[in-house]
Tab-separated table of C-alpha atoms and ligand atoms in Angstrom:
chain	number	residue	atom	x	y	z
A	1	UNK	CA	-122.898	166.648	-76.724
A	2	UNK	CA	-122.889	163.415	-74.803
A	3	UNK	CA	-123.288	160.185	-76.733
A	4	UNK	CA	-123.971	156.774	-75.278
A	5	UNK	CA	-121.434	154.282	-76.588
A	6	UNK	CA	-121.324	150.507	-76.162
A	7	UNK	CA	-118.076	148.679	-76.931
A	8	UNK	CA	-117.987	144.932	-77.570
A	9	UNK	CA	-114.365	143.887	-77.635
A	10	UNK	CA	-111.070	142.798	-76.241
A	11	UNK	CA	-109.465	143.368	-72.880
A	12	UNK	CA	-105.702	142.800	-72.562
A	13	UNK	CA	-102.981	143.461	-70.069
A	14	UNK	CA	-100.212	145.001	-72.198
A	15	UNK	CA	-96.535	144.519	-71.455
A	16	UNK	CA	-94.427	146.922	-73.494
A	17	UNK	CA	-90.768	146.102	-74.113
A	18	UNK	CA	-88.575	149.040	-75.148
A	19	UNK	CA	-85.849	147.929	-77.576
A	20	UNK	CA	-83.330	149.660	-79.802
A	21	UNK	CA	-84.440	147.592	-82.817
A	22	UNK	CA	-86.657	144.571	-83.498
A	23	UNK	CA	-85.171	141.064	-83.246
A	24	UNK	CA	-84.542	139.103	-86.458
A	25	UNK	CA	-86.021	135.560	-86.678
A	26	UNK	CA	-83.923	133.271	-84.451
A	27	UNK	CA	-82.194	136.195	-82.702
A	28	UNK	CA	-82.289	137.048	-78.978
A	29	UNK	CA	-82.053	140.697	-77.970
A	30	UNK	CA	-82.348	142.537	-74.628
A	31	UNK	CA	-85.067	145.037	-73.825
A	32	UNK	CA	-83.883	148.341	-72.320
A	33	UNK	CA	-86.945	148.473	-70.057
A	34	UNK	CA	-90.476	147.126	-69.774
A	35	UNK	CA	-93.777	148.380	-68.388
A	36	UNK	CA	-97.267	146.958	-67.951
A	37	UNK	CA	-100.591	148.757	-68.363
A	38	UNK	CA	-104.221	148.079	-69.236
A	39	UNK	CA	-104.887	147.685	-72.966
A	40	UNK	CA	-106.727	145.728	-75.641
A	41	UNK	CA	-108.400	147.378	-78.608
A	42	UNK	CA	-111.883	147.199	-77.098
A	43	UNK	CA	-110.821	148.474	-73.685
A	44	UNK	CA	-108.751	151.305	-75.196
A	45	UNK	CA	-111.638	152.413	-77.403
A	46	UNK	CA	-114.058	152.383	-74.465
A	47	UNK	CA	-111.658	154.413	-72.322
A	48	UNK	CA	-111.128	156.912	-75.151
A	49	UNK	CA	-114.900	157.370	-75.494
A	50	UNK	CA	-115.418	157.681	-71.728
A	51	UNK	CA	-112.532	160.146	-71.235
A	52	UNK	CA	-114.146	162.315	-73.915
A	53	UNK	CA	-117.460	162.367	-72.049
A	54	UNK	CA	-119.451	159.477	-73.562
A	55	UNK	CA	-121.615	157.358	-71.278
A	56	UNK	CA	-119.866	154.051	-71.994
A	57	UNK	CA	-120.739	150.387	-71.436
A	58	UNK	CA	-118.491	147.415	-72.129
A	59	UNK	CA	-119.352	143.917	-73.332
A	60	UNK	CA	-116.500	141.437	-73.076
A	61	UNK	CA	-114.754	138.736	-71.061
A	62	UNK	CA	-111.815	138.335	-68.701
A	63	UNK	CA	-110.388	135.315	-66.912
A	64	UNK	CA	-110.981	134.516	-63.277
A	65	UNK	CA	-107.476	135.783	-62.419
A	66	UNK	CA	-105.680	138.838	-61.022
A	67	UNK	CA	-105.313	140.346	-64.501
A	68	UNK	CA	-109.074	140.113	-64.992
A	69	UNK	CA	-109.739	141.896	-61.709
A	70	UNK	CA	-107.122	144.535	-62.581
A	71	UNK	CA	-108.746	145.196	-65.967
A	72	UNK	CA	-112.303	145.359	-64.582
A	73	UNK	CA	-111.099	147.914	-62.028
A	74	UNK	CA	-109.256	149.924	-64.701
A	75	UNK	CA	-112.417	150.197	-66.799
A	76	UNK	CA	-114.567	151.009	-63.765
A	77	UNK	CA	-112.159	153.776	-62.688
A	78	UNK	CA	-112.761	155.369	-66.075
A	79	UNK	CA	-116.503	155.432	-65.371
A	80	UNK	CA	-117.311	152.540	-67.710
A	81	UNK	CA	-120.262	150.262	-66.953
A	82	UNK	CA	-118.723	146.780	-66.568
A	83	UNK	CA	-121.886	144.770	-65.793
A	84	UNK	CA	-121.590	142.905	-69.085
A	85	UNK	CA	-117.982	141.762	-68.666
A	86	UNK	CA	-118.179	137.996	-68.150
A	87	UNK	CA	-115.711	136.125	-65.988
A	88	UNK	CA	-114.484	133.054	-67.853
A	89	UNK	CA	-113.521	130.216	-65.489
A	90	UNK	CA	-111.602	128.269	-68.151
A	91	UNK	CA	-109.505	130.846	-70.022
A	92	UNK	CA	-107.088	133.501	-68.812
A	93	UNK	CA	-107.416	137.245	-69.362
A	94	UNK	CA	-106.034	138.383	-72.728
A	95	UNK	CA	-102.509	139.701	-72.843
A	96	UNK	CA	-100.414	141.592	-75.368
A	97	UNK	CA	-96.632	141.777	-75.725
A	98	UNK	CA	-95.859	145.113	-77.366
A	99	UNK	CA	-92.328	145.699	-78.674
A	100	UNK	CA	-91.480	149.344	-79.244
A	101	UNK	CA	-88.304	150.291	-81.081
A	102	UNK	CA	-86.259	153.497	-80.800
A	103	UNK	CA	-88.081	155.088	-83.756
A	104	UNK	CA	-91.498	154.573	-82.116
A	105	UNK	CA	-92.552	151.656	-84.362
A	106	UNK	CA	-94.340	148.777	-82.651
A	107	UNK	CA	-95.122	145.160	-83.201
A	108	UNK	CA	-97.675	143.347	-81.090
A	109	UNK	CA	-98.331	139.704	-80.210
A	110	UNK	CA	-101.620	138.959	-78.480
A	111	UNK	CA	-102.823	135.986	-76.475
A	112	UNK	CA	-106.596	135.905	-77.035
A	113	UNK	CA	-107.559	133.936	-73.883
A	114	UNK	CA	-111.032	134.907	-72.650
A	115	UNK	CA	-111.425	137.385	-75.541
A	116	UNK	CA	-111.161	134.657	-78.169
A	117	UNK	CA	-113.146	132.097	-76.162
A	118	UNK	CA	-116.121	134.459	-75.963
A	119	UNK	CA	-119.459	133.091	-77.229
A	120	UNK	CA	-122.826	134.747	-77.844
A	121	UNK	CA	-123.600	134.013	-74.150
A	122	UNK	CA	-121.888	137.332	-73.469
A	123	UNK	CA	-124.828	139.036	-75.192
A	124	UNK	CA	-127.403	137.741	-72.684
A	125	UNK	CA	-129.204	140.695	-71.146
A	126	UNK	CA	-127.553	143.410	-73.225
A	127	UNK	CA	-130.898	144.796	-74.484
A	128	UNK	CA	-130.891	147.214	-71.552
A	129	UNK	CA	-127.564	148.786	-72.597
A	130	UNK	CA	-128.564	148.911	-76.273
A	131	UNK	CA	-131.945	150.524	-75.507
A	132	UNK	CA	-130.711	154.118	-75.413
A	133	UNK	CA	-127.285	153.686	-77.077
A	134	UNK	CA	-126.066	155.782	-80.000
A	135	UNK	CA	-123.195	153.556	-81.167
A	136	UNK	CA	-122.076	149.942	-80.821
A	137	UNK	CA	-118.375	149.489	-81.688
A	138	UNK	CA	-116.509	146.225	-82.252
A	139	UNK	CA	-113.116	145.041	-83.571
A	140	UNK	CA	-111.459	141.793	-84.668
A	141	UNK	CA	-109.823	140.714	-81.382
A	142	UNK	CA	-113.025	138.911	-80.349
A	143	UNK	CA	-114.962	136.343	-82.438
A	144	UNK	CA	-116.742	137.825	-85.450
A	145	UNK	CA	-119.706	135.472	-84.870
A	146	UNK	CA	-120.377	137.279	-81.581
A	147	UNK	CA	-120.046	140.696	-83.235
A	148	UNK	CA	-122.472	139.609	-85.950
A	149	UNK	CA	-125.155	138.672	-83.394
A	150	UNK	CA	-124.527	141.874	-81.417
A	151	UNK	CA	-124.793	144.016	-84.559
A	152	UNK	CA	-128.089	142.284	-85.450
A	153	UNK	CA	-129.389	143.173	-81.990
A	154	UNK	CA	-128.089	146.730	-82.389
A	155	UNK	CA	-130.108	147.147	-85.567
A	156	UNK	CA	-133.267	146.036	-83.720
A	157	UNK	CA	-132.551	148.832	-81.221
A	158	UNK	CA	-131.787	151.421	-83.931
A	159	UNK	CA	-128.178	151.696	-82.766
A	160	UNK	CA	-125.500	152.760	-85.292
A	161	UNK	CA	-122.777	150.119	-85.631
A	162	UNK	CA	-119.075	150.853	-86.102
A	163	UNK	CA	-116.712	148.074	-87.167
A	164	UNK	CA	-112.982	148.576	-86.671
A	165	UNK	CA	-111.593	145.631	-88.690
A	166	UNK	CA	-108.354	145.396	-86.696
A	167	UNK	CA	-106.111	143.498	-86.463
A	168	UNK	CA	-106.305	142.757	-90.200
A	169	UNK	CA	-108.332	139.609	-90.891
A	170	UNK	CA	-110.803	138.207	-93.421
A	171	UNK	CA	-114.404	139.099	-92.651
A	172	UNK	CA	-117.634	137.117	-92.439
A	173	UNK	CA	-119.438	138.739	-95.419
A	174	UNK	CA	-122.772	138.895	-93.536
A	175	UNK	CA	-121.204	141.179	-90.932
A	176	UNK	CA	-120.980	143.971	-93.506
A	177	UNK	CA	-124.819	143.943	-93.873
A	178	UNK	CA	-125.147	145.041	-90.283
A	179	UNK	CA	-122.258	147.527	-90.273
A	180	UNK	CA	-123.051	151.228	-90.704
A	181	UNK	CA	-119.532	152.653	-90.417
A	182	UNK	CA	-116.285	150.788	-91.146
A	183	UNK	CA	-112.939	152.205	-89.973
A	184	UNK	CA	-109.959	150.310	-91.445
A	185	UNK	CA	-106.426	151.652	-91.755
A	186	UNK	CA	-104.845	151.498	-95.220
A	187	UNK	CA	-103.614	147.901	-95.050
A	188	UNK	CA	-106.808	146.577	-93.423
A	189	UNK	CA	-108.838	148.303	-96.154
A	190	UNK	CA	-106.713	146.760	-98.918
A	191	UNK	CA	-106.983	143.289	-97.355
A	192	UNK	CA	-110.794	143.497	-97.189
A	193	UNK	CA	-111.408	144.984	-100.648
A	194	UNK	CA	-108.410	143.834	-102.706
A	195	UNK	CA	-107.955	147.507	-103.728
A	196	UNK	CA	-104.540	149.032	-102.911
A	197	UNK	CA	-104.877	152.468	-101.323
A	198	UNK	CA	-102.872	154.826	-103.526
A	199	UNK	CA	-104.951	157.936	-104.149
A	200	UNK	CA	-108.442	159.419	-103.837
A	201	UNK	CA	-109.741	157.291	-106.682
A	202	UNK	CA	-108.746	154.065	-104.925
A	203	UNK	CA	-110.356	155.269	-101.690
A	204	UNK	CA	-113.596	156.139	-103.501
A	205	UNK	CA	-113.532	152.699	-105.153
A	206	UNK	CA	-113.125	151.158	-101.700
A	207	UNK	CA	-116.131	153.163	-100.463
A	208	UNK	CA	-118.123	151.846	-103.426
A	209	UNK	CA	-116.998	148.285	-102.588
A	210	UNK	CA	-118.282	148.595	-99.021
A	211	UNK	CA	-121.469	150.451	-100.027
A	212	UNK	CA	-122.423	147.672	-102.463
A	213	UNK	CA	-122.127	145.236	-99.529
A	214	UNK	CA	-124.306	147.282	-97.186
A	215	UNK	CA	-121.866	149.631	-95.384
A	216	UNK	CA	-122.901	153.277	-95.822
A	217	UNK	CA	-119.864	155.048	-94.406
A	218	UNK	CA	-116.128	154.439	-94.822
A	219	UNK	CA	-113.406	156.114	-92.752
A	220	UNK	CA	-109.843	155.102	-93.712
A	221	UNK	CA	-107.206	156.127	-91.179
A	222	UNK	CA	-103.952	157.058	-92.902
A	223	UNK	CA	-101.563	157.477	-89.946
A	224	UNK	CA	-99.762	160.834	-90.016
A	225	UNK	CA	-101.578	161.707	-93.274
A	226	UNK	CA	-105.005	161.885	-91.610
A	227	UNK	CA	-108.371	160.279	-92.375
A	228	UNK	CA	-110.301	159.841	-95.618
A	229	UNK	CA	-114.075	159.795	-95.183
A	230	UNK	CA	-116.805	158.833	-97.630
A	231	UNK	CA	-120.493	159.040	-96.735
A	232	UNK	CA	-123.349	158.760	-99.282
A	233	UNK	CA	-123.369	162.576	-99.589
A	234	UNK	CA	-119.785	163.749	-99.019
A	235	UNK	CA	-116.167	162.702	-99.066
A	236	UNK	CA	-112.806	164.262	-98.308
A	237	UNK	CA	-109.493	164.026	-96.508
A	238	UNK	CA	-109.122	165.568	-93.066
A	239	UNK	CA	-105.387	165.960	-92.391
A	240	UNK	CA	-103.738	164.772	-89.185
A	241	UNK	CA	-102.110	167.213	-86.750
A	242	UNK	CA	-98.367	167.588	-87.234
A	243	UNK	CA	-96.668	166.316	-84.074
A	244	UNK	CA	-93.575	164.376	-83.088
A	245	UNK	CA	-94.774	160.804	-82.490
A	246	UNK	CA	-92.904	158.715	-79.903
A	247	UNK	CA	-95.319	155.753	-79.602
A	248	UNK	CA	-98.250	155.266	-81.990
A	249	UNK	CA	-99.742	152.285	-80.088
A	250	UNK	CA	-103.477	152.981	-79.525
A	251	UNK	CA	-103.585	155.886	-82.025
A	252	UNK	CA	-106.334	154.061	-83.906
A	253	UNK	CA	-108.185	153.138	-80.697
A	254	UNK	CA	-108.106	156.731	-79.443
A	255	UNK	CA	-109.381	157.872	-82.826
A	256	UNK	CA	-112.381	155.510	-82.863
A	257	UNK	CA	-113.350	155.943	-79.214
A	258	UNK	CA	-113.174	159.723	-79.234
A	259	UNK	CA	-114.917	159.895	-82.609
A	260	UNK	CA	-117.858	157.925	-81.208
A	261	UNK	CA	-118.128	160.394	-78.337
A	262	UNK	CA	-118.526	163.364	-80.715
A	263	UNK	CA	-120.123	162.151	-83.937
A	264	UNK	CA	-123.858	162.349	-84.688
A	265	UNK	CA	-125.363	158.983	-85.611
A	266	UNK	CA	-126.228	160.222	-89.127
A	267	UNK	CA	-122.599	161.414	-89.523
A	268	UNK	CA	-123.857	164.907	-90.408
A	269	UNK	CA	-120.998	166.451	-88.357
A	270	UNK	CA	-118.355	163.925	-89.470
A	271	UNK	CA	-115.764	166.488	-90.618
A	272	UNK	CA	-115.818	168.301	-87.243
A	273	UNK	CA	-115.807	165.034	-85.296
A	274	UNK	CA	-112.768	163.914	-87.332
A	275	UNK	CA	-110.860	167.019	-86.268
A	276	UNK	CA	-111.613	166.320	-82.598
A	277	UNK	CA	-110.713	162.609	-82.860
A	278	UNK	CA	-107.474	163.289	-84.702
A	279	UNK	CA	-106.473	165.948	-82.186
A	280	UNK	CA	-107.024	163.301	-79.494
A	281	UNK	CA	-104.909	160.733	-81.405
A	282	UNK	CA	-102.178	163.305	-81.952
A	283	UNK	CA	-101.897	163.580	-78.146
A	284	UNK	CA	-101.801	159.782	-77.750
A	285	UNK	CA	-98.882	159.385	-80.167
A	286	UNK	CA	-96.829	161.964	-78.276
A	287	UNK	CA	-96.992	159.884	-75.056
A	288	UNK	CA	-95.466	156.494	-74.258
A	289	UNK	CA	-97.879	153.671	-73.425
A	290	UNK	CA	-101.295	152.514	-74.591
A	291	UNK	CA	-104.236	153.256	-72.279
A	292	UNK	CA	-102.283	155.724	-70.122
A	293	UNK	CA	-101.660	157.876	-73.220
A	294	UNK	CA	-105.362	158.318	-74.090
A	295	UNK	CA	-106.325	161.953	-73.356
A	296	UNK	CA	-109.307	163.401	-71.476
A	297	UNK	CA	-111.757	165.812	-73.126
A	298	UNK	CA	-110.132	168.642	-71.182
A	299	UNK	CA	-106.741	167.909	-72.751
A	300	UNK	CA	-108.181	167.515	-76.246
A	301	UNK	CA	-110.086	170.808	-75.984
A	302	UNK	CA	-107.001	172.602	-74.684
A	303	UNK	CA	-104.956	171.234	-77.597
A	304	UNK	CA	-107.666	172.254	-80.077
A	305	UNK	CA	-107.567	175.780	-78.674
A	306	UNK	CA	-103.752	176.082	-79.178
B	401	ATP	P1	-102.537	151.762	-84.372
B	401	ATP	O1	-102.731	150.339	-84.848
B	401	ATP	O2	-101.085	152.195	-84.312
B	401	ATP	O3	-103.289	152.113	-83.160
B	401	ATP	P2	-104.010	152.420	-86.760
B	401	ATP	O4	-103.180	151.813	-87.851
B	401	ATP	O5	-105.284	151.764	-86.390
B	401	ATP	O6	-103.131	152.717	-85.486
B	401	ATP	P3	-103.508	155.033	-87.810
B	401	ATP	O7	-104.050	155.324	-89.148
B	401	ATP	O8	-102.039	154.764	-87.712
B	401	ATP	O9	-104.386	153.905	-87.149
B	401	ATP	O10	-103.777	156.258	-86.826
B	401	ATP	C1	-105.079	156.711	-86.484
B	401	ATP	C2	-105.075	158.230	-86.427
B	401	ATP	O11	-104.116	158.662	-85.425
B	401	ATP	C3	-104.599	158.912	-87.723
B	401	ATP	O12	-105.672	159.075	-88.627
B	401	ATP	C4	-104.040	160.227	-87.196
B	401	ATP	O13	-105.041	161.186	-86.988
B	401	ATP	C5	-103.447	159.827	-85.840
B	401	ATP	N1	-102.011	159.546	-85.984
B	401	ATP	C6	-101.401	158.349	-86.127
B	401	ATP	N2	-100.064	158.487	-86.269
B	401	ATP	C7	-99.823	159.811	-86.214
B	401	ATP	C8	-98.645	160.632	-86.303
B	401	ATP	N3	-97.447	160.077	-86.488
B	401	ATP	N4	-98.791	161.979	-86.202
B	401	ATP	C9	-100.006	162.542	-86.015
B	401	ATP	N5	-101.154	161.829	-85.912
B	401	ATP	C10	-101.070	160.490	-86.024
B	402	RIB	O1	-104.394	148.875	-80.497
B	402	RIB	C1	-103.504	148.689	-79.435
B	402	RIB	C2	-103.853	147.450	-78.669
B	402	RIB	O2	-103.690	146.334	-79.521
B	402	RIB	C3	-102.969	147.182	-77.481
B	402	RIB	O3	-103.456	147.789	-76.293
B	402	RIB	C4	-102.896	145.665	-77.415
B	402	RIB	O4	-103.522	145.104	-76.302
B	402	RIB	C5	-103.534	145.164	-78.718
B	402	RIB	O5	-104.794	144.688	-78.492
C-alpha cells in the first residue's frame, strides 16, 4: 500500500551533545562528544513516511542560509517533494540542541527561526499537493494558526488530518474541529485534557474529551508501554516491542510518519498499522541520532519477520 502524505511542520538542524548527566541550573559541564544531523519534528516525520514508501510532500520554511540548503537537500535525498518549502530572507533555519545522557534520556532546546516565523503565505499553491493526498500531518513547532488554515484546506480536499500536539502546548480550540486523528504522548494528552493518564478508564475519558470537541480518533503513545488507540468503533492497547533503547529522540516522529504510510484513512486497519509503526520506532530507539536512526521499509519488514 502506498499512501500520499503531506507534512506541514518544522525543519531543524540538530546538534546532539553526549553527556554523562544533565547539568543543574547554574552548572557548567563538558560534553563527551557532539554530532550534527538533520532533524525537526516535521522533517523527521516526513522522512519516516518516505522511507516507509509514502509519496511525501513537505510544507515549511528554512532560512536563506547554509543550514537551510543542507536541510532542503536532506529532504530531497529522501525523495520528498520540497516545492513548498519557503526560503525566509529574515529568519534563520531552525536549530535544536539535544542533550543526551548516559541512560539515553534527552532534553531538547529549539530555536524556532523560520519555523516559528511562518505565516499562512506558506500555504499559497498547496491545493495541488492536497488534491490526491491521504493524510496531512502537523505538529506544534510551527504556528498553530497556519496549521488551522491548512487543516481547513485539507477538509475541502477530503484529506484526513493528523495532529501531533508536540512539544506540549495549549491548543487553539478551533483546531480540534478540523483534526481527525490526534497523537499525543501521555503528558501532552494530560496537558490538553486535564485528565491524568493512569489506566484504561482515563484514556477512554480522554478519547471522549477529544470526540466531544470534534476529533474522532485518539492515539496515545506510551513510550516503552506501547500505544493506546480509541476510534468510534474500537479501542485497545498495542504493546511496544521489547528492545534496549539507547536514544529515544525521534521515536514519536518515526511512529507518526511510518503510521501515516501504512494506515487506511478510515483507520480500519489501525491495529496492524500500529504494529508496523511501533516496530519502526523500536528500531529508531536502538540507534543513536535523530533522522539518521529512522529506518527504511526494508529494515522494518525484516525486523517484523524476526
Ligand atoms: P519522543 O519525544 O522521544 O520522540 P514521544 O514522547 O513523542 O517520543 P513515545 O511515546 O516516547 O513518544 O514513543 C513513541 C513510540 O515509540 C512508542 O509508542 C513505542 O512504540 C516506541 N518506543 C519509545 N520508547 C521505546 C522503548 N524504550 N522501547 C521500545 N519502543 C519504544
Ligand atoms: O522529535 C525530535 C525532534 O525534536 C528533534 O529532531 C529536534 O529537532 C526537535 O524538533
